[in-house]
């Protein structure tokens, strides 16, 4: 049986959705590797990223094929362009999880995160992964209201990120410069990961309504 | 006279090329603001970013219109999808210049960059801006060889970035935690800015040859 256009479009959506699930897994594992000082888990996150990159390349190939052969318009065109954008966001999310895993690996057998900011990273990690899972959900459901609410969930990550910088800058940091640099960069990686999830939400809104909501903020 | 398809396609290229020039300007000004402790220049970079964001939105709108109305295939299709990707890269480049400007503003009237790493930032700034100008050039010329060589130019930025981290981590950093955090983040912003310029080169190669070169590395 010939695969129909709509089946191919649905397959593209599923493929990009699966990638989003993998990016969520990657950040979940990277956070466990970081806080649990788990070297093999860190290595796994780093090795698995190639899979997300391959999927992203395949998804873009599929999208281009659909554009060339089916010449879609209106909603379908937005779906395909959305898939291209979201694929790029998810690839970056995977890359950010790899950055977290690399710092975990670099500091092993020490923990890169000092005790005083451990809870902060546990919170940022959990919230970021949750954001990615919600982004995956809205990609499947296409629910623009839930997509727009990703912004609010991102506020919690931003609040933790600000808290982290208060700890680093305003308080007397006892853990040395090297640790401060790790913590600053790690904070940035989680914040960017969450921003990409929000961006996916914006794309779902665009896909379903035809209008991009304004950027909430620039990060 | 009705604007023809090829005129619209050329206009899209020019529009995205102009954005790349603006991103190069933004990072050039941000670096001057940072090293010259110039508050009004920092404010200008931050204010001007809205213009790049608006252009990016317009360029994507133009690309979607071309896809819907003209249903291009092969090289033209790749040009349009390339413009969408490159537009997103350039928007990020502008955002990274804003991050540099914000740190300059935050630390004013102090300089965020201590003397011992001043040359390093002058070098990273100059190289990053040069990369963005070369990316702009290859977008206009479509020269895949020059586009592929952006990778080599990026090596110089990466080398400075590594040098910076050696200064921060391995040497005895004398300038305190707050300054170390600023320097680590600033280094990251320049490195990412340069990576986006390289990514634009990859897109030009894809556009002209139909095959994406492999990622040089993941950053």
Coordinates of C-alpha atoms in Angstrom, one line a residue, chain B residues 29-45 101 104-105 108-111:
Chain B
X29 CA 29.4 47.2 19.2
X30 CA 28.8 44.9 22.1
X31 CA 32.5 44.1 22.2
X32 CA 33.4 47.9 22.1
X33 CA 30.8 48.5 24.9
X34 CA 32.4 45.7 26.9
X35 CA 36.0 46.6 26.5
X36 CA 35.5 50.4 26.3
X37 CA 33.0 50.5 29.2
X38 CA 30.6 52.4 27.0
X39 CA 27.1 52.3 28.6
X40 CA 25.3 54.1 25.8
X41 CA 26.7 51.7 23.2
X42 CA 25.6 48.8 25.4
X43 CA 22.1 50.2 25.6
X44 CA 22.0 50.7 21.8
X45 CA 22.9 47.1 21.2
X101 CA 26.0 44.1 26.1
X104 CA 28.8 45.4 30.1
X105 CA 25.8 47.4 31.3
X108 CA 29.2 49.7 34.4
X109 CA 31.1 51.9 35.4
X110 CA 33.5 49.0 36.1
X111 CA 34.8 46.9 33.2

